[in-house]
């Protein structure tokens, strides 16, 4: 029996991207693709940091953008950037039977759960650009449940 290979997926938040392959892509043929009847991830927006007051639910086809692009998206939906948090959820395709390293490059705070298991817990205040990473163990399942909690620390 061969040892599972390791795959790396980079996630950037406020410099935010999900997956080294097309993040949350519309097809299920690439690693990092998101597959539901609607493509993308559910984005629950919250006024205030730490997911305090739900203020809208949207669909994000991907979460691959720089901080200024995210601010534009937030403001175009009628919210105020800078005092804001988002919870993305859905399913993401991982290569079956391969372990995966995931990372975020961020200035805010982030938590990542895969199949209900907390993989990244970087919920510390800090405005310096840094990297948070975690390890997703190999699984026979291609499609894994994903949840990302993020807030913007400006």
PDB file of C-alpha atoms in Angstrom:
ATOM      1  CA  UNK A   1       0.000   0.000   0.000  1.00  0.00           C
ATOM      2  CA  UNK A   2       1.478   3.320  -1.015  1.00  0.00           C
ATOM      3  CA  UNK A   3       1.550   6.310   1.327  1.00  0.00           C
ATOM      4  CA  UNK A   4      -0.860   9.090   0.358  1.00  0.00           C
ATOM      5  CA  UNK A   5       0.685  11.906  -1.603  1.00  0.00           C
ATOM      6  CA  UNK A   6       0.423  15.433  -0.272  1.00  0.00           C
ATOM      7  CA  UNK A   7      -1.233  18.203  -2.262  1.00  0.00           C
ATOM      8  CA  UNK A   8      -0.963  21.866  -1.406  1.00  0.00           C
ATOM      9  CA  UNK A   9      -3.863  24.297  -1.673  1.00  0.00           C
ATOM     10  CA  UNK A  10      -3.251  27.967  -0.991  1.00  0.00           C
ATOM     11  CA  UNK A  11      -6.049  30.087   0.438  1.00  0.00           C
ATOM     12  CA  UNK A  12      -5.702  33.846   0.747  1.00  0.00           C
ATOM     13  CA  UNK A  13      -8.027  35.980   2.838  1.00  0.00           C
ATOM     14  CA  UNK A  14      -7.962  39.759   2.355  1.00  0.00           C
ATOM     15  CA  UNK A  15      -5.536  38.679  -0.194  1.00  0.00           C
ATOM     16  CA  UNK A  16      -8.033  35.784  -0.378  1.00  0.00           C
ATOM     17  CA  UNK A  17      -8.048  32.771  -2.688  1.00  0.00           C
ATOM     18  CA  UNK A  18      -9.361  29.270  -2.305  1.00  0.00           C
ATOM     19  CA  UNK A  19      -7.284  26.560  -3.933  1.00  0.00           C
ATOM     20  CA  UNK A  20      -4.253  26.379  -6.145  1.00  0.00           C
ATOM     21  CA  UNK A  21      -6.543  25.193  -8.950  1.00  0.00           C
ATOM     22  CA  UNK A  22      -9.543  27.298  -9.978  1.00  0.00           C
ATOM     23  CA  UNK A  23     -11.085  28.162  -6.641  1.00  0.00           C
ATOM     24  CA  UNK A  24     -14.666  27.070  -6.284  1.00  0.00           C
ATOM     25  CA  UNK A  25     -14.780  26.480 -10.019  1.00  0.00           C
ATOM     26  CA  UNK A  26     -17.985  25.634 -11.851  1.00  0.00           C
ATOM     27  CA  UNK A  27     -16.882  22.157 -12.898  1.00  0.00           C
ATOM     28  CA  UNK A  28     -15.990  19.120 -10.870  1.00  0.00           C
ATOM     29  CA  UNK A  29     -12.918  18.168 -12.891  1.00  0.00           C
ATOM     30  CA  UNK A  30     -10.337  20.218 -11.004  1.00  0.00           C
ATOM     31  CA  UNK A  31      -9.046  20.085  -7.471  1.00  0.00           C
ATOM     32  CA  UNK A  32     -10.521  22.964  -5.532  1.00  0.00           C
ATOM     33  CA  UNK A  33     -13.769  22.921  -7.493  1.00  0.00           C
ATOM     34  CA  UNK A  34     -17.007  23.438  -5.607  1.00  0.00           C
ATOM     35  CA  UNK A  35     -19.987  21.362  -6.665  1.00  0.00           C
ATOM     36  CA  UNK A  36     -23.583  22.023  -5.709  1.00  0.00           C
ATOM     37  CA  UNK A  37     -26.678  22.678  -7.779  1.00  0.00           C
ATOM     38  CA  UNK A  38     -25.444  26.273  -7.692  1.00  0.00           C
ATOM     39  CA  UNK A  39     -21.735  26.777  -8.186  1.00  0.00           C
ATOM     40  CA  UNK A  40     -19.675  28.542  -5.583  1.00  0.00           C
ATOM     41  CA  UNK A  41     -19.983  28.916  -1.859  1.00  0.00           C
ATOM     42  CA  UNK A  42     -22.740  30.322   0.334  1.00  0.00           C
ATOM     43  CA  UNK A  43     -21.477  33.604   1.797  1.00  0.00           C
ATOM     44  CA  UNK A  44     -23.173  34.733   5.004  1.00  0.00           C
ATOM     45  CA  UNK A  45     -22.275  38.364   5.694  1.00  0.00           C
ATOM     46  CA  UNK A  46     -22.202  39.749   9.231  1.00  0.00           C
ATOM     47  CA  UNK A  47     -22.029  43.346  10.458  1.00  0.00           C
ATOM     48  CA  UNK A  48     -19.362  43.551  13.132  1.00  0.00           C
ATOM     49  CA  UNK A  49     -16.353  41.382  13.687  1.00  0.00           C
ATOM     50  CA  UNK A  50     -16.645  37.832  15.063  1.00  0.00           C
ATOM     51  CA  UNK A  51     -19.808  36.995  13.087  1.00  0.00           C
ATOM     52  CA  UNK A  52     -22.061  39.094  15.321  1.00  0.00           C
ATOM     53  CA  UNK A  53     -25.133  40.265  13.338  1.00  0.00           C
ATOM     54  CA  UNK A  54     -26.125  38.464  10.139  1.00  0.00           C
ATOM     55  CA  UNK A  55     -26.794  41.059   7.463  1.00  0.00           C
ATOM     56  CA  UNK A  56     -27.128  39.112   4.211  1.00  0.00           C
ATOM     57  CA  UNK A  57     -26.636  35.821   2.417  1.00  0.00           C
ATOM     58  CA  UNK A  58     -25.084  35.660  -1.039  1.00  0.00           C
ATOM     59  CA  UNK A  59     -23.473  33.204  -3.433  1.00  0.00           C
ATOM     60  CA  UNK A  60     -19.781  33.671  -4.210  1.00  0.00           C
ATOM     61  CA  UNK A  61     -18.624  31.809  -7.316  1.00  0.00           C
ATOM     62  CA  UNK A  62     -15.122  31.970  -5.894  1.00  0.00           C
ATOM     63  CA  UNK A  63     -13.195  33.609  -3.098  1.00  0.00           C
ATOM     64  CA  UNK A  64     -10.104  34.373  -5.107  1.00  0.00           C
ATOM     65  CA  UNK A  65      -9.434  38.089  -4.717  1.00  0.00           C
ATOM     66  CA  UNK A  66      -7.163  40.667  -3.151  1.00  0.00           C
ATOM     67  CA  UNK A  67      -8.280  42.692  -0.138  1.00  0.00           C
ATOM     68  CA  UNK A  68      -9.340  45.756  -2.147  1.00  0.00           C
ATOM     69  CA  UNK A  69     -11.468  43.518  -4.404  1.00  0.00           C
ATOM     70  CA  UNK A  70     -13.166  42.013  -1.368  1.00  0.00           C
ATOM     71  CA  UNK A  71     -13.888  45.496  -0.005  1.00  0.00           C
ATOM     72  CA  UNK A  72     -15.472  46.403  -3.336  1.00  0.00           C
ATOM     73  CA  UNK A  73     -17.624  43.274  -3.264  1.00  0.00           C
ATOM     74  CA  UNK A  74     -18.720  43.980   0.321  1.00  0.00           C
ATOM     75  CA  UNK A  75     -19.607  47.607  -0.459  1.00  0.00           C
ATOM     76  CA  UNK A  76     -21.412  46.700  -3.709  1.00  0.00           C
ATOM     77  CA  UNK A  77     -23.727  44.541  -1.615  1.00  0.00           C
ATOM     78  CA  UNK A  78     -24.583  47.472   0.647  1.00  0.00           C
ATOM     79  CA  UNK A  79     -22.298  46.659   3.559  1.00  0.00           C
ATOM     80  CA  UNK A  80     -19.446  48.617   5.133  1.00  0.00           C
ATOM     81  CA  UNK A  81     -15.969  47.164   4.715  1.00  0.00           C
ATOM     82  CA  UNK A  82     -13.598  47.219   7.674  1.00  0.00           C
ATOM     83  CA  UNK A  83     -16.076  46.173  10.367  1.00  0.00           C
ATOM     84  CA  UNK A  84     -17.220  43.015   8.769  1.00  0.00           C
ATOM     85  CA  UNK A  85     -17.079  39.219   8.862  1.00  0.00           C
ATOM     86  CA  UNK A  86     -18.051  36.447   6.448  1.00  0.00           C
ATOM     87  CA  UNK A  87     -18.820  32.744   6.768  1.00  0.00           C
ATOM     88  CA  UNK A  88     -18.375  30.777   3.543  1.00  0.00           C
ATOM     89  CA  UNK A  89     -19.754  27.240   3.389  1.00  0.00           C
ATOM     90  CA  UNK A  90     -20.307  24.545   0.811  1.00  0.00           C
ATOM     91  CA  UNK A  91     -18.473  21.609  -0.641  1.00  0.00           C
ATOM     92  CA  UNK A  92     -15.053  21.459  -2.231  1.00  0.00           C
ATOM     93  CA  UNK A  93     -13.463  18.720  -4.283  1.00  0.00           C
ATOM     94  CA  UNK A  94     -10.197  17.286  -2.991  1.00  0.00           C
ATOM     95  CA  UNK A  95      -8.140  14.589  -4.667  1.00  0.00           C
ATOM     96  CA  UNK A  96      -9.277  11.328  -3.042  1.00  0.00           C
ATOM     97  CA  UNK A  97      -6.742   9.467  -0.904  1.00  0.00           C
ATOM     98  CA  UNK A  98      -4.312  12.405  -0.859  1.00  0.00           C
ATOM     99  CA  UNK A  99      -3.421  14.533   2.143  1.00  0.00           C
ATOM    100  CA  UNK A 100      -3.623  18.278   1.493  1.00  0.00           C
ATOM    101  CA  UNK A 101      -1.893  21.272   3.034  1.00  0.00           C
ATOM    102  CA  UNK A 102      -4.055  24.416   3.009  1.00  0.00           C
ATOM    103  CA  UNK A 103      -2.952  27.930   3.828  1.00  0.00           C
ATOM    104  CA  UNK A 104      -4.303  31.448   4.032  1.00  0.00           C
ATOM    105  CA  UNK A 105      -2.353  34.643   3.578  1.00  0.00           C
ATOM    106  CA  UNK A 106      -4.222  37.221   5.611  1.00  0.00           C
ATOM    107  CA  UNK A 107      -4.343  40.352   7.713  1.00  0.00           C
ATOM    108  CA  UNK A 108      -7.638  39.432   9.386  1.00  0.00           C
ATOM    109  CA  UNK A 109      -8.669  36.320  11.301  1.00  0.00           C
ATOM    110  CA  UNK A 110      -9.652  32.950   9.872  1.00  0.00           C
ATOM    111  CA  UNK A 111     -10.921  29.520  10.867  1.00  0.00           C
ATOM    112  CA  UNK A 112     -11.303  26.595   8.461  1.00  0.00           C
ATOM    113  CA  UNK A 113     -13.301  23.424   9.031  1.00  0.00           C
ATOM    114  CA  UNK A 114     -13.278  20.437   6.681  1.00  0.00           C
ATOM    115  CA  UNK A 115     -15.986  17.846   7.364  1.00  0.00           C
ATOM    116  CA  UNK A 116     -16.585  19.425  10.785  1.00  0.00           C
ATOM    117  CA  UNK A 117     -12.926  19.161  11.840  1.00  0.00           C
ATOM    118  CA  UNK A 118     -11.164  22.418  12.710  1.00  0.00           C
ATOM    119  CA  UNK A 119      -8.112  22.531  10.427  1.00  0.00           C
ATOM    120  CA  UNK A 120      -6.988  26.159  10.859  1.00  0.00           C
ATOM    121  CA  UNK A 121      -7.686  28.278  13.941  1.00  0.00           C
ATOM    122  CA  UNK A 122      -6.075  31.686  13.488  1.00  0.00           C
ATOM    123  CA  UNK A 123      -8.588  33.851  15.363  1.00  0.00           C
ATOM    124  CA  UNK A 124      -6.030  36.219  16.875  1.00  0.00           C
ATOM    125  CA  UNK A 125      -6.150  39.961  16.364  1.00  0.00           C
ATOM    126  CA  UNK A 126      -3.400  41.303  14.211  1.00  0.00           C
ATOM    127  CA  UNK A 127      -3.061  43.483  11.164  1.00  0.00           C
ATOM    128  CA  UNK A 128       0.282  42.175   9.954  1.00  0.00           C
ATOM    129  CA  UNK A 129       0.282  40.070   6.817  1.00  0.00           C
ATOM    130  CA  UNK A 130       0.890  36.466   7.834  1.00  0.00           C
ATOM    131  CA  UNK A 131       0.237  32.896   6.759  1.00  0.00           C
ATOM    132  CA  UNK A 132      -2.000  30.427   8.574  1.00  0.00           C
ATOM    133  CA  UNK A 133      -1.876  26.810   7.464  1.00  0.00           C
ATOM    134  CA  UNK A 134      -3.272  23.406   8.298  1.00  0.00           C
ATOM    135  CA  UNK A 135      -3.261  19.798   7.180  1.00  0.00           C
ATOM    136  CA  UNK A 136      -6.298  18.023   5.709  1.00  0.00           C
ATOM    137  CA  UNK A 137      -5.900  14.259   6.154  1.00  0.00           C
ATOM    138  CA  UNK A 138      -6.474  11.952   3.203  1.00  0.00           C
ATOM    139  CA  UNK A 139     -10.023  10.683   2.709  1.00  0.00           C
ATOM    140  CA  UNK A 140     -11.795   8.376   0.296  1.00  0.00           C
ATOM    141  CA  UNK A 141     -14.347  11.144  -0.282  1.00  0.00           C
ATOM    142  CA  UNK A 142     -13.718  13.566  -3.140  1.00  0.00           C
ATOM    143  CA  UNK A 143     -16.317  16.113  -2.040  1.00  0.00           C
ATOM    144  CA  UNK A 144     -15.690  17.488   1.437  1.00  0.00           C
ATOM    145  CA  UNK A 145     -17.791  19.918   3.460  1.00  0.00           C
ATOM    146  CA  UNK A 146     -16.051  23.247   3.892  1.00  0.00           C
ATOM    147  CA  UNK A 147     -16.644  26.156   6.270  1.00  0.00           C
ATOM    148  CA  UNK A 148     -14.496  29.276   6.507  1.00  0.00           C
ATOM    149  CA  UNK A 149     -15.068  31.997   9.114  1.00  0.00           C
ATOM    150  CA  UNK A 150     -13.227  35.217   8.328  1.00  0.00           C
ATOM    151  CA  UNK A 151     -13.179  38.740   9.604  1.00  0.00           C
ATOM    152  CA  UNK A 152     -11.416  41.841   8.512  1.00  0.00           C
ATOM    153  CA  UNK A 153      -9.052  43.448  10.966  1.00  0.00           C
ATOM    154  CA  UNK A 154      -8.157  46.933   9.701  1.00  0.00           C
TER     155      UNK A 154
END
